[in-house]
Coordinates of C-alpha atoms in Angstrom, one line a residue:
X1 CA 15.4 43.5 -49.6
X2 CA 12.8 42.2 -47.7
X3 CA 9.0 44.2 -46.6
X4 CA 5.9 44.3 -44.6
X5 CA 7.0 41.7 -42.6
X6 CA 6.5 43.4 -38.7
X7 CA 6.0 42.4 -35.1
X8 CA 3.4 43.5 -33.1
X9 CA 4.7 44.8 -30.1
X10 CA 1.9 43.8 -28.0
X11 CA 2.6 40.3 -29.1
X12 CA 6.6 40.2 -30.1
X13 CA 5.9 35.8 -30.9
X14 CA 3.4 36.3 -33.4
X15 CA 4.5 37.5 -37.2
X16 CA 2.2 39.1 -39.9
X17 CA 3.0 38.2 -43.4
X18 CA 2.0 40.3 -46.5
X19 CA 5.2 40.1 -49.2
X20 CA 8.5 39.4 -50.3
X21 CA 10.4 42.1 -52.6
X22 CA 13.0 39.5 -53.3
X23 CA 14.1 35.7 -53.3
X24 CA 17.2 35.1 -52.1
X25 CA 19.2 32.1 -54.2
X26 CA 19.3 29.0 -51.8
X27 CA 18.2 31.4 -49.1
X28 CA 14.4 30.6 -47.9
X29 CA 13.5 34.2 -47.1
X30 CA 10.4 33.3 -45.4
X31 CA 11.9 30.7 -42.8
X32 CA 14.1 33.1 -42.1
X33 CA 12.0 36.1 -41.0
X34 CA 10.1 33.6 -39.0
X35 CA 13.3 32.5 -37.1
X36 CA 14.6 35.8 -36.7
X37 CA 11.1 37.6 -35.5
X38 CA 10.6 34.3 -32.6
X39 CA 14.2 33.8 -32.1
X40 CA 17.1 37.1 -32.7
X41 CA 15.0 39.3 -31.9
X42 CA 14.4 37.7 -28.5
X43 CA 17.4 36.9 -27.3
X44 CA 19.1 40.1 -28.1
X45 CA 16.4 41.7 -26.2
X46 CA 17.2 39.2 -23.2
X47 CA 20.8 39.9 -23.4
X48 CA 21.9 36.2 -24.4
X49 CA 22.6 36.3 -28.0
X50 CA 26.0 35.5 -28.0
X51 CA 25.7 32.6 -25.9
X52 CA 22.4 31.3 -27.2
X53 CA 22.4 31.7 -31.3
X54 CA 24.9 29.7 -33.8
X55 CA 26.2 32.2 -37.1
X56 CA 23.6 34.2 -38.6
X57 CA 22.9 33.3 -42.2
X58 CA 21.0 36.7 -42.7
X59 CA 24.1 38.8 -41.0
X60 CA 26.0 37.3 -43.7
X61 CA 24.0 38.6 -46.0
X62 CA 23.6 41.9 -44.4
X63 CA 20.1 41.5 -44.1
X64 CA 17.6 42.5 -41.3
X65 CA 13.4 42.4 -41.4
X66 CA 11.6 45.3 -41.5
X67 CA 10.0 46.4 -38.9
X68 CA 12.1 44.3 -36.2
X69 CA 12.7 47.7 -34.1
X70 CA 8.9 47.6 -33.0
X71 CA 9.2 45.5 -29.6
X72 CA 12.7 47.5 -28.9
X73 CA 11.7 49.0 -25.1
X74 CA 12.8 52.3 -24.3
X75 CA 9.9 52.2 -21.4
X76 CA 12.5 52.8 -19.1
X77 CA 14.9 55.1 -20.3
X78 CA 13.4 58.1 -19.1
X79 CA 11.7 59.3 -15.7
X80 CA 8.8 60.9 -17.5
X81 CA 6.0 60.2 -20.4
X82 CA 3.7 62.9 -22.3
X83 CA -0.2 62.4 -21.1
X84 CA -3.0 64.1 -22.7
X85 CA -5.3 66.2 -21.3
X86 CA -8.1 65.6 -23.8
X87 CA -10.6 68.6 -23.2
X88 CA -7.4 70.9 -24.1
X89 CA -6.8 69.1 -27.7
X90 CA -7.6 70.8 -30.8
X91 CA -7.0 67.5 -33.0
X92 CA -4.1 69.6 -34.8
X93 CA -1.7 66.4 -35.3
X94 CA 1.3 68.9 -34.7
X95 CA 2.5 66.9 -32.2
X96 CA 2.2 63.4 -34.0
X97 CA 3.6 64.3 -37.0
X98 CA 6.9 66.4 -34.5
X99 CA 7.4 63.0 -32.9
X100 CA 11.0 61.2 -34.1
X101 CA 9.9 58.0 -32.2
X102 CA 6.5 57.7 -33.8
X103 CA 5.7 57.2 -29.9
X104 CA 2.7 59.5 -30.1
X105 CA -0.1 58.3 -32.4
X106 CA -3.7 60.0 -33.6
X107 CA -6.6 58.8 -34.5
X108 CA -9.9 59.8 -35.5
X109 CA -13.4 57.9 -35.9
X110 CA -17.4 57.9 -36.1
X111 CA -18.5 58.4 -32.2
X112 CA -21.0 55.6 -32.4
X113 CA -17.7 53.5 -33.3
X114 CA -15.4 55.0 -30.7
X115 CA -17.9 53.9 -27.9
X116 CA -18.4 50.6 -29.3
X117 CA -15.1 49.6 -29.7
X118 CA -13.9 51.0 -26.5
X119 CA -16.8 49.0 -24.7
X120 CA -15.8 45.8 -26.4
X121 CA -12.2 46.3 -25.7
X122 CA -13.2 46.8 -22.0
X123 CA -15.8 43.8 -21.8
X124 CA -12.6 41.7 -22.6
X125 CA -10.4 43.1 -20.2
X126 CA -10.0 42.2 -16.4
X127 CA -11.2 45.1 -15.0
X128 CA -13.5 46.8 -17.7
X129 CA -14.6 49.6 -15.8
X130 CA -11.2 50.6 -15.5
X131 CA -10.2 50.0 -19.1
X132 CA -13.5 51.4 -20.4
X133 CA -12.6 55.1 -18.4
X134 CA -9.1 55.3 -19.2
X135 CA -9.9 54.0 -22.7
X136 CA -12.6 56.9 -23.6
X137 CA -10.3 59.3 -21.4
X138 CA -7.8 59.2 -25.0
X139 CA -11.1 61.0 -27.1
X140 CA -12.0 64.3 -27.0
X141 CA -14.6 65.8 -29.8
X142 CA -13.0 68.7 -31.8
X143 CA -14.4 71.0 -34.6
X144 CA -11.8 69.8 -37.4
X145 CA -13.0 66.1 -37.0
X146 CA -16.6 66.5 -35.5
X147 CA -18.4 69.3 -36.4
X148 CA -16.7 70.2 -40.2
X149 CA -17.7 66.5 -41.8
X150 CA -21.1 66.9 -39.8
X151 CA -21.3 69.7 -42.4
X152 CA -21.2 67.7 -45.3
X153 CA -23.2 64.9 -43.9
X154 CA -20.6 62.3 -42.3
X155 CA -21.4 60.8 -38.8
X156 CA -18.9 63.6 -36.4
X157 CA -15.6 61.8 -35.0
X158 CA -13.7 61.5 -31.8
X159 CA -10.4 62.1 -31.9
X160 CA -8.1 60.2 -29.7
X161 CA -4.6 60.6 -29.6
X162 CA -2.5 57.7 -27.8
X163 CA 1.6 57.5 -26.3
X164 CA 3.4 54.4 -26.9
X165 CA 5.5 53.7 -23.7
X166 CA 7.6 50.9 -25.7
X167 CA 9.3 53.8 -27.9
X168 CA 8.9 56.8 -26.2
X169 CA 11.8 58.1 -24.7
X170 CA 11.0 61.3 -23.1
X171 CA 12.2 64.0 -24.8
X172 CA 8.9 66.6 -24.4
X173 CA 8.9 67.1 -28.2
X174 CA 5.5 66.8 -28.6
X175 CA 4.5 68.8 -25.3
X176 CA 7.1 71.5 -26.7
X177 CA 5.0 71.7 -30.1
X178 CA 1.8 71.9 -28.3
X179 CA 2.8 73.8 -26.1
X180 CA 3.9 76.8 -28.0
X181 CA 0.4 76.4 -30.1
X182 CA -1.0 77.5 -27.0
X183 CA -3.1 74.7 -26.5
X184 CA -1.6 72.7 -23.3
X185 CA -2.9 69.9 -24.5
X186 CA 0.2 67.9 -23.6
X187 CA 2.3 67.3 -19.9
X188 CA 4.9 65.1 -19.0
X189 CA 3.8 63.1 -15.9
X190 CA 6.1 60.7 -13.7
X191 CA 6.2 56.7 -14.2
X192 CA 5.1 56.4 -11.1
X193 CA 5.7 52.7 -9.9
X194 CA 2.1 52.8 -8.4
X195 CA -0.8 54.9 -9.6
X196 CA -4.3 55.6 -7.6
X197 CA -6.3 53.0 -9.4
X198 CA -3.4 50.3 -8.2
X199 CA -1.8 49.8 -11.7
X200 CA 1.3 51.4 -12.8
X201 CA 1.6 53.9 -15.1
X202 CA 3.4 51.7 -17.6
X203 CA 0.9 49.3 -17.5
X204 CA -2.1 51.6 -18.1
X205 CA -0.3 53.4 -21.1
X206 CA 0.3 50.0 -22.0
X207 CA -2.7 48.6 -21.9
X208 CA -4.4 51.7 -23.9
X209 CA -2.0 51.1 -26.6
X210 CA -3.4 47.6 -26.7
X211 CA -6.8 49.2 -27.3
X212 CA -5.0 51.8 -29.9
X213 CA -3.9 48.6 -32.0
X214 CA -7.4 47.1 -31.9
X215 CA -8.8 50.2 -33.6
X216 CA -9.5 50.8 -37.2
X217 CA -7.6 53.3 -39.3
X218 CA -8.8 56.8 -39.8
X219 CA -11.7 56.7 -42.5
X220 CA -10.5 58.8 -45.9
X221 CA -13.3 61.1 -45.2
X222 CA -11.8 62.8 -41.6
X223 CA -8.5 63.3 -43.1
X224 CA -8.1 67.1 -44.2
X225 CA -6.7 67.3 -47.3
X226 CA -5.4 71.1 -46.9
X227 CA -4.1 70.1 -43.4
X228 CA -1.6 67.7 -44.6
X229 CA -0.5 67.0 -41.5
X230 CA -3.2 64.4 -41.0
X231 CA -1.1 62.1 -43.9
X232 CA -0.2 60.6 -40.1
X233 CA -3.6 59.8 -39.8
X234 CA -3.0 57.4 -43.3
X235 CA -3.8 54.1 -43.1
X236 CA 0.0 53.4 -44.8
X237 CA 1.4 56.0 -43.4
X238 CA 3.9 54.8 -40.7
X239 CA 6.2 52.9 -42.0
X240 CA 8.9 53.9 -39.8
X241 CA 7.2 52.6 -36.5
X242 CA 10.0 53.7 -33.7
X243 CA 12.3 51.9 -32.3
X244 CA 15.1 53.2 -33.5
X245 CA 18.5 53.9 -31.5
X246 CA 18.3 58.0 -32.3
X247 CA 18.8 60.3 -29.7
X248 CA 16.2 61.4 -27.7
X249 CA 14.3 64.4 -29.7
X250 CA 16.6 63.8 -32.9
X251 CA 15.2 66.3 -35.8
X252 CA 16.2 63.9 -38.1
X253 CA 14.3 60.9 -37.5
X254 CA 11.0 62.8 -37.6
X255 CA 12.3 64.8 -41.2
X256 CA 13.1 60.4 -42.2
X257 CA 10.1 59.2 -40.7
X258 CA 7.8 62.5 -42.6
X259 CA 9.0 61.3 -45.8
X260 CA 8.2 58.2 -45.2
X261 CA 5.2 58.8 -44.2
X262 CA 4.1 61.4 -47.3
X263 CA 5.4 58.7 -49.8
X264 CA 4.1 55.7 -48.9
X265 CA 0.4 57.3 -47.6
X266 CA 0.6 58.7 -51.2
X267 CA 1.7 56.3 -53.9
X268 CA 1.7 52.9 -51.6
X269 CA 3.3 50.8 -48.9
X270 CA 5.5 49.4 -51.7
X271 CA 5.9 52.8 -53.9
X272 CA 9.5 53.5 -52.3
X273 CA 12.5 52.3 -51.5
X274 CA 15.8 53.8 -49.5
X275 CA 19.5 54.1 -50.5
X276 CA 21.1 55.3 -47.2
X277 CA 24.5 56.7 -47.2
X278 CA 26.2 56.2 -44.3
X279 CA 25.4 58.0 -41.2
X280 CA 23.6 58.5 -38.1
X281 CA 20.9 57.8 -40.3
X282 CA 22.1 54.2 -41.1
X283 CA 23.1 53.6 -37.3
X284 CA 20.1 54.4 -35.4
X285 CA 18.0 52.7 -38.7
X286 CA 20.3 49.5 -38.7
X287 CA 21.2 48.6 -35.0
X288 CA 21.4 45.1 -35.4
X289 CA 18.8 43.7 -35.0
X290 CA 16.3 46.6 -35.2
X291 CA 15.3 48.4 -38.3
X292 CA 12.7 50.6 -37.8
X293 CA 11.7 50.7 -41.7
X294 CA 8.8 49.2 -43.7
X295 CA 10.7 49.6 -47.0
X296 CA 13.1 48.0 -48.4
X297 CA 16.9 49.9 -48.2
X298 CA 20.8 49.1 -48.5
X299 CA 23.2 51.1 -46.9
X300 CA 25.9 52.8 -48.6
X301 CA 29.3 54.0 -48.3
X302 CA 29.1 58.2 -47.3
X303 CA 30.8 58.9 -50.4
X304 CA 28.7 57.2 -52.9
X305 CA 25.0 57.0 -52.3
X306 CA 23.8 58.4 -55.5
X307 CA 25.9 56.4 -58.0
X308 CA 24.3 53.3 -55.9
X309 CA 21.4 55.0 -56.3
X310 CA 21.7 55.5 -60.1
X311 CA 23.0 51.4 -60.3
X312 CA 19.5 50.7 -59.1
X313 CA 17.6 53.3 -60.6
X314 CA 18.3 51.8 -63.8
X315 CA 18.0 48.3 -62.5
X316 CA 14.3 49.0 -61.7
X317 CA 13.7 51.2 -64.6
X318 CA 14.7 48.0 -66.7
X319 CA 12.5 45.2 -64.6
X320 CA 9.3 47.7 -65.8
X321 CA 9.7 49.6 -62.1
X322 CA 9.6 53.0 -63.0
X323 CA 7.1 54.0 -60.9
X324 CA 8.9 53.4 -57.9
X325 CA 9.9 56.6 -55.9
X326 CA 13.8 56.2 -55.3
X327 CA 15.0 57.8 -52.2
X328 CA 18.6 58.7 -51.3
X329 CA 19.4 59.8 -47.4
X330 CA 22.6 61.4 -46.3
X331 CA 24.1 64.0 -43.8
X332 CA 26.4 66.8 -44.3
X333 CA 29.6 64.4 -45.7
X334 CA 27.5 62.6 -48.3
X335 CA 25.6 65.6 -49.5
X336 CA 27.6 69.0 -48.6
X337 CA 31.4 67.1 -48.7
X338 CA 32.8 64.0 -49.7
X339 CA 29.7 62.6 -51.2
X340 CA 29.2 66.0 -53.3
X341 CA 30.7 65.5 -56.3
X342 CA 28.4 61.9 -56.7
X343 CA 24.8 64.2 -55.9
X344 CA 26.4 66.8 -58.4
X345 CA 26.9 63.4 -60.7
X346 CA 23.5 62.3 -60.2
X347 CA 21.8 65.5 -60.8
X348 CA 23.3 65.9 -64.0
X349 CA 22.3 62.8 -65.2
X350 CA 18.3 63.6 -65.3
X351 CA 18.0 60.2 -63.5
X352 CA 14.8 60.3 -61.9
X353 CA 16.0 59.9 -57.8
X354 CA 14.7 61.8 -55.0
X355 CA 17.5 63.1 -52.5
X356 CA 16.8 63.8 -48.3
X357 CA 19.8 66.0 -47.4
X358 CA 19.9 65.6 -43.6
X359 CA 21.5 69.1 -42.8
X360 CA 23.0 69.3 -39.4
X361 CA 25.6 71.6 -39.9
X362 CA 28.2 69.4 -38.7
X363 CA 29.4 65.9 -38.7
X364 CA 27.3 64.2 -35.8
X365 CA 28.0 60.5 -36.1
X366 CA 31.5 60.8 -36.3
X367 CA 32.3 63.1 -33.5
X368 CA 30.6 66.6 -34.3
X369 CA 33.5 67.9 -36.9
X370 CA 33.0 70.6 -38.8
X371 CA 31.8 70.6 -42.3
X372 CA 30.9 73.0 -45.2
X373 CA 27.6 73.0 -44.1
X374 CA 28.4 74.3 -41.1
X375 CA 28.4 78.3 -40.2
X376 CA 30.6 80.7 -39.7
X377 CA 32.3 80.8 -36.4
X378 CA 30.5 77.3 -35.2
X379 CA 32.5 75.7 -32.8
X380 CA 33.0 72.1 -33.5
X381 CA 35.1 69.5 -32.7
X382 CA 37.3 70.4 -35.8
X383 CA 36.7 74.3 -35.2
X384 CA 37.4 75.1 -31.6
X385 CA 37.4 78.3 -29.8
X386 CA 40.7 79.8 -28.6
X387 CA 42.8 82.6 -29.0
X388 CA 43.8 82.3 -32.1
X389 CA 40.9 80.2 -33.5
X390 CA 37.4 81.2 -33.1
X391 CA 35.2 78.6 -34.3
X392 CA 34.9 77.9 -37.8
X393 CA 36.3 80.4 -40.1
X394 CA 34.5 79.5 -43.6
X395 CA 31.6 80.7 -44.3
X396 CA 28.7 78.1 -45.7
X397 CA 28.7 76.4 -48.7
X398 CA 24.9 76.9 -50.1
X399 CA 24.2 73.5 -51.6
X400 CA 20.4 75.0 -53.1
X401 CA 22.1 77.6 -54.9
X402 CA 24.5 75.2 -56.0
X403 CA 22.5 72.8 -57.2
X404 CA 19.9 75.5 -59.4
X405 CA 22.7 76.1 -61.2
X406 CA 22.8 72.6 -62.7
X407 CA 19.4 73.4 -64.6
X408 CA 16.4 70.8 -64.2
X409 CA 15.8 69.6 -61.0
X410 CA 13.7 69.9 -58.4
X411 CA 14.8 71.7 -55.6
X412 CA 14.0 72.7 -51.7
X413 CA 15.2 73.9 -48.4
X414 CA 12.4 73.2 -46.0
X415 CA 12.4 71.8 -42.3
X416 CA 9.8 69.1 -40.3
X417 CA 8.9 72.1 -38.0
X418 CA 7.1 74.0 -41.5
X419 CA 4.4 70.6 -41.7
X420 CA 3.0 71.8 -44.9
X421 CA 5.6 73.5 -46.6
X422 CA 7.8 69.6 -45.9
X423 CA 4.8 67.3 -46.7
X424 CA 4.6 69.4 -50.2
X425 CA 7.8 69.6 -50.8
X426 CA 8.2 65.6 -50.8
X427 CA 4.9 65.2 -52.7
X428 CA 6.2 67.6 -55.5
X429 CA 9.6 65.9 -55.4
X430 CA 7.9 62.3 -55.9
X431 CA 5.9 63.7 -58.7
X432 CA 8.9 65.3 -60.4
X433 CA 9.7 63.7 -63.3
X434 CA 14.0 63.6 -63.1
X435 CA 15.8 64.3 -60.0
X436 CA 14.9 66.1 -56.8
X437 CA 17.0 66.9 -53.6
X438 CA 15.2 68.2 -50.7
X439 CA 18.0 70.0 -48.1
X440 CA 16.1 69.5 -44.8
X441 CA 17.2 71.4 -41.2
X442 CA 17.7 68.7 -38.9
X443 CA 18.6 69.7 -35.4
X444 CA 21.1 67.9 -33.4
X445 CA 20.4 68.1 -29.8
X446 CA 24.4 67.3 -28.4
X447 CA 26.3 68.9 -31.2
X448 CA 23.9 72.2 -31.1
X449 CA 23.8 72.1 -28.1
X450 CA 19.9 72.4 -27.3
X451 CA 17.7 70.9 -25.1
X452 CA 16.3 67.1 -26.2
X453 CA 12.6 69.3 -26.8
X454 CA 13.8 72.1 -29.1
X455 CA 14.2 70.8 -32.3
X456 CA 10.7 72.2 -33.5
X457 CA 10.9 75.6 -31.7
X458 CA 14.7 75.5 -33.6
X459 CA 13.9 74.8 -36.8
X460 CA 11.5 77.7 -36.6
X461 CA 14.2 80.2 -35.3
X462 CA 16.3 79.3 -37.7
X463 CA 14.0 80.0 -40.8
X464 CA 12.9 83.0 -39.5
X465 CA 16.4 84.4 -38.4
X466 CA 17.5 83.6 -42.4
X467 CA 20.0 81.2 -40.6
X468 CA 17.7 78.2 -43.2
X469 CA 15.4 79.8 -45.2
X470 CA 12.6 77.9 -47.3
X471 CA 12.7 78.3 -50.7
X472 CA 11.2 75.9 -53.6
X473 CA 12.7 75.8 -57.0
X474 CA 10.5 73.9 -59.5
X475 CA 12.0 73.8 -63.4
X476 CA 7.9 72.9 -64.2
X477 CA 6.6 76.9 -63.0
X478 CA 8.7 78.5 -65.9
X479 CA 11.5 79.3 -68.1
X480 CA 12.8 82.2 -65.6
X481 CA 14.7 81.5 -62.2
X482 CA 12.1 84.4 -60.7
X483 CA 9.4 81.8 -62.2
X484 CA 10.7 78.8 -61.1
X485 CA 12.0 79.8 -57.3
X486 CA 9.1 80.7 -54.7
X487 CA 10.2 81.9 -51.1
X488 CA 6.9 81.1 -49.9
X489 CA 6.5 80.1 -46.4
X490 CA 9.2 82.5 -44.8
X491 CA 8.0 85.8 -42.6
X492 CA 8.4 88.9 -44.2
X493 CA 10.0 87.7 -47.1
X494 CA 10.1 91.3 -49.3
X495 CA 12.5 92.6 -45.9
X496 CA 16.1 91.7 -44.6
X497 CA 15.1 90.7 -41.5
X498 CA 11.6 89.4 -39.7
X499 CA 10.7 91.6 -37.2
X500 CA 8.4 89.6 -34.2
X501 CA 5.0 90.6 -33.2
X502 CA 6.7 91.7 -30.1
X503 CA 8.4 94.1 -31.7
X504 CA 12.0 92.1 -31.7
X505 CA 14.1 91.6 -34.9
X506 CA 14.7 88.4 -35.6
X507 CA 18.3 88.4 -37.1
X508 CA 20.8 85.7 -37.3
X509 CA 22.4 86.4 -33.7
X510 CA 18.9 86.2 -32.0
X511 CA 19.5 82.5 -33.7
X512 CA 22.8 81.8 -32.6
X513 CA 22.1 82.7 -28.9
X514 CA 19.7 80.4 -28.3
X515 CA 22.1 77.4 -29.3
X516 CA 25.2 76.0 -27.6
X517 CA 27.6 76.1 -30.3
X518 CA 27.8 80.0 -30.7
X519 CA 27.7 80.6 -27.3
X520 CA 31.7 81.3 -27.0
X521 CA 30.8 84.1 -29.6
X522 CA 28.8 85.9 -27.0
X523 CA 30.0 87.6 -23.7
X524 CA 28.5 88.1 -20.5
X525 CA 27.4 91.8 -21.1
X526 CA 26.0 90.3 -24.6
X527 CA 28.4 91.5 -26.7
X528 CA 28.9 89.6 -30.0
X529 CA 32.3 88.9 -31.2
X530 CA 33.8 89.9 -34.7
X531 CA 33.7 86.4 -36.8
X532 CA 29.9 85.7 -35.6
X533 CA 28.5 89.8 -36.6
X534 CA 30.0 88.7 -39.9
X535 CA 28.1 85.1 -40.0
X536 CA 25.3 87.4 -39.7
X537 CA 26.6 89.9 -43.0
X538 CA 26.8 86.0 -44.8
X539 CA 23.4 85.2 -43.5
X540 CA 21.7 88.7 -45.1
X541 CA 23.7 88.4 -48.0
X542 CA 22.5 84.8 -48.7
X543 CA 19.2 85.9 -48.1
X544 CA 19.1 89.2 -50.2
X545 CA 20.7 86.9 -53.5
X546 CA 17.6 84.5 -52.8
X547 CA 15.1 87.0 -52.9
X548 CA 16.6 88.6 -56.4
X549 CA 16.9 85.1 -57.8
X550 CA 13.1 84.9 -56.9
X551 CA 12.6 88.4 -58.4
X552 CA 11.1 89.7 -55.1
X553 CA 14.1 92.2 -54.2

């Protein structure tokens, strides 16, 4: 497992070197980076690998760099980018922190520093008027970083926010999330071919990244530590730095890139490390030869992630690691089916792993089958709609509740789209001491069937429906279930059902008939058929037996 060995995109030839986890035998580990950074990397992106390189030694070894997937270019995959319209921005980091691509990045620094670097960047540049106005056009002063540390005596900071063209692909995400803020701080613009100023768009947003990577991190002394969204304003924080082959919008390469994020901005770039059970996790994370990751991980079989992950667990605990946070990552067959009875195994065992269930309801990498995470009456490819069949006809298996029952460990069903209630969720889990699974909502844009912008608007609609709701079960607040499960973060949670400021009730079918894979349940005249009413009975009752575990009903 190699680390921290990355390519700059704005210069894909030149390598920076910090460490090597491990030595190969007869392998030279650091020759090899080199060659693959200057030389696979290239030709892949040229098209010509398999007419310009001999065998891969590293292949052989199933091994790719970190941080190769930084000079992947989507630039051209979509029509459209996300601009900023600066005067509009509240320096709220929603729409970093929503982004799967880690496309859209924030920053925020002393003034005097901001107008410095921006006029040295520009001084370099050919045309420095030009690079100087769209440079300071990224920078807008806001209250959170200018005017609160000017209260207790720091310099006040600009805060710039910045697209990356490279791995943006277009999906509004972050426009969505600002969006429904009310702030407008976002719009998705053409890439024109020619712009006013007689540069392409491309190459402006281009060249202002350039100026973005010549920047400083965000001092210690801006970042909020009640807003924990600003752990994307860490100086360690992104070590998943886009690139990746995910869909456009996918809701779970933000939840991967999150946890990333929390753990290694927390305990360190090299506090972590990744067992990955097979998945659309593992094939957007490992398109040869991109991986997106700073840390080191090995992919697993679906069906046995945690017993690797107990293997090496042990392995570390023995070379005087302990302190290293171990992460397993699956979907709905690792976690919810055929991988169950090894996270049940692994549980039991006290070992002290950390588990990412990436809950999509369905089996996305393989086709969109059904699984026994998915809900009642959800049309899959396994479940269709017909006359005789309408959708699925289980009800869902409730992996939380499941796994409270096996005693001590640490617990909780959040989503990205709740920023605090996630970020604290992974923070408690890495300070657990014994195991921890965090279930996560992860939307999935084709197999849902919702737009490539929704998966934060989603994930919000489905906590507040009681489709997914939050819930944190700690064994260190108590003796008692009541004690030890909090349902903190969901509307209303004392009632059945959260009723909208509007005056709407927010039940499980005002859920379902936002997404695609209900909508055969529903009939023109908005009638709701028999099998879906009663996915909404399974949704209360699941709801009503969390809030008497938690001694609030």
């Amino acid at each position: 497992m190699i680390t921290e060995r990355v390519m700059d995109p704005a210069e894909p030839k030149e390598v920076s070197e910090s460490r090597v986890a491990t030595t190969l035998p007869l392998f030279d580990v650091h020759a090899y980076v080199d060659d693959f950074n200057r030389g696979i990397v290239p030709a892949y992106g040229r098209g010509t690998a398999d007419t310009e390189l001999p065998a891969d030694a590293g292949v052989a070894r199933s091994i790719i760099p970190p941080g190769t997937a930084a000079v992947r270019d989507f630039s051209h995959l979509a029509p459209q980018i996300p601009e900023l319209i600066a005067d509009r921005c509240v320096g709220c980091m929603t729409c970093v922190n929503a982004c799967p691509d880690s496309a859209i990045l924030g920053v925020a620094l002393p003034t005097s520093q901001v107008d410095e670097m921006v006029s040295h960047f520009a001084a370099a540049h050919a045309e420095p008027e030009l690079a100087l106005t769209t440079g300071r056009s990224h920078f807008v002063r806001t209250t959170k970083y200018a005017d609160l540390p000017a209260r207790r005596g720091l310099e006040p900071a600009d805060f710039g926010i910045f697209v990356d063209p490279i791995h943006c692909k277009g999906c509004a995400e972050c426009v969505e999330v600002c969006h429904s803020l009310g702030y407008d701080a976002l719009r998705m613009i053409t890439k024109l071919i020619q712009e006013p100023a007689g540069e392409s768009t491309l190459d402006r947003y281009a060249r202002d990244m350039a100026l973005f990577r010549s920047l400083p991190p965000t001092p210690a002394g801006y970042r909020s530590e009640k807003a924990l969204a600003d752990l994307m304003l860490g100086e360690r924080a992104i070590g998943y730095v886009g690139g990746a082959g995910s869909c456009a919008g996918c809701g779970e390469a933000s939840a991967v890139r999150m946890l990333v994020a929390a753990t290694r901005q927390v305990h360190g770039p090299g506090s972590m490390g990744i067992v990955a059970a097979t998945g659309c996790n593992t094939v957007y994370g490992s398109t040869y030869p991109y991986n997106p990751f700073l840390v080191p991980w090995t992919n697993s079989l679906f069906e046995n992630a945690p017993a690797d992950a107990m293997g090496i667990r042990a392995r570390w605990d023995q070379a005087g690691h302990a302190d290293r946070r171990l992460w397993v990552l699956g979907g709905d067959g690792a976690m919810y089916d055929i991988g169950f009875q090894s996270l049940s195994r692994m549980v039991a065992s006290g070992a002290d792993i950390k588990v990412l269930v990436l809950d999509t309801q369905v089996y996305s990498n393989t086709g969109g089958q059904a699984s026994t995470a998915s809900f009642g009456g959800q049309v899959t490819k396994l479940s269709a709609y017909g006359s005789e069949l309408h959708g699925r006809p289980e009800r869902r298996k409730e992996l939380g509740r499941i796994l409270i029952g096996h005693g001590e460990v640490f617990v909780a069903q959040t989503t990205p789209a709740h920023i605090n209630h996630f970020y604290r969720a992974v923070m408690d889990a890495n300070d657990y001491p014994g195991p921890a699974v965090l279930i996560v909502y992860t939307p999935c844009q084709p197999e849902h069937g919702i737009p490539d912008n929704a998966s934060t608007a989603q994930a919000k609609l489905a906590v507040s429906s009681r489709a997914f709701p939050l819930f944190v079960y700690d064994p260190r607040k108590g003796p008692t279930i009541a004690k030890r499960l909090s349902l903190q973060g969901n509307p209303a949670p004392k009632e059945d059902w959260f009723t909208a400021p509007d005056g709407s009730v927010q039940d499980f079918l005002t859920f379902a008939r936002t997404e695609g894979r209900f909508a055969p349940h529903f009939g023109a005249d908005g009638g709701a058929t028999p099998e879906i009413v009663a996915t909404r009975e399974d949704r209360l009752a699941n709801w009503r037996t969390l809030q008497q575990m938690a001694g609030v009903r």
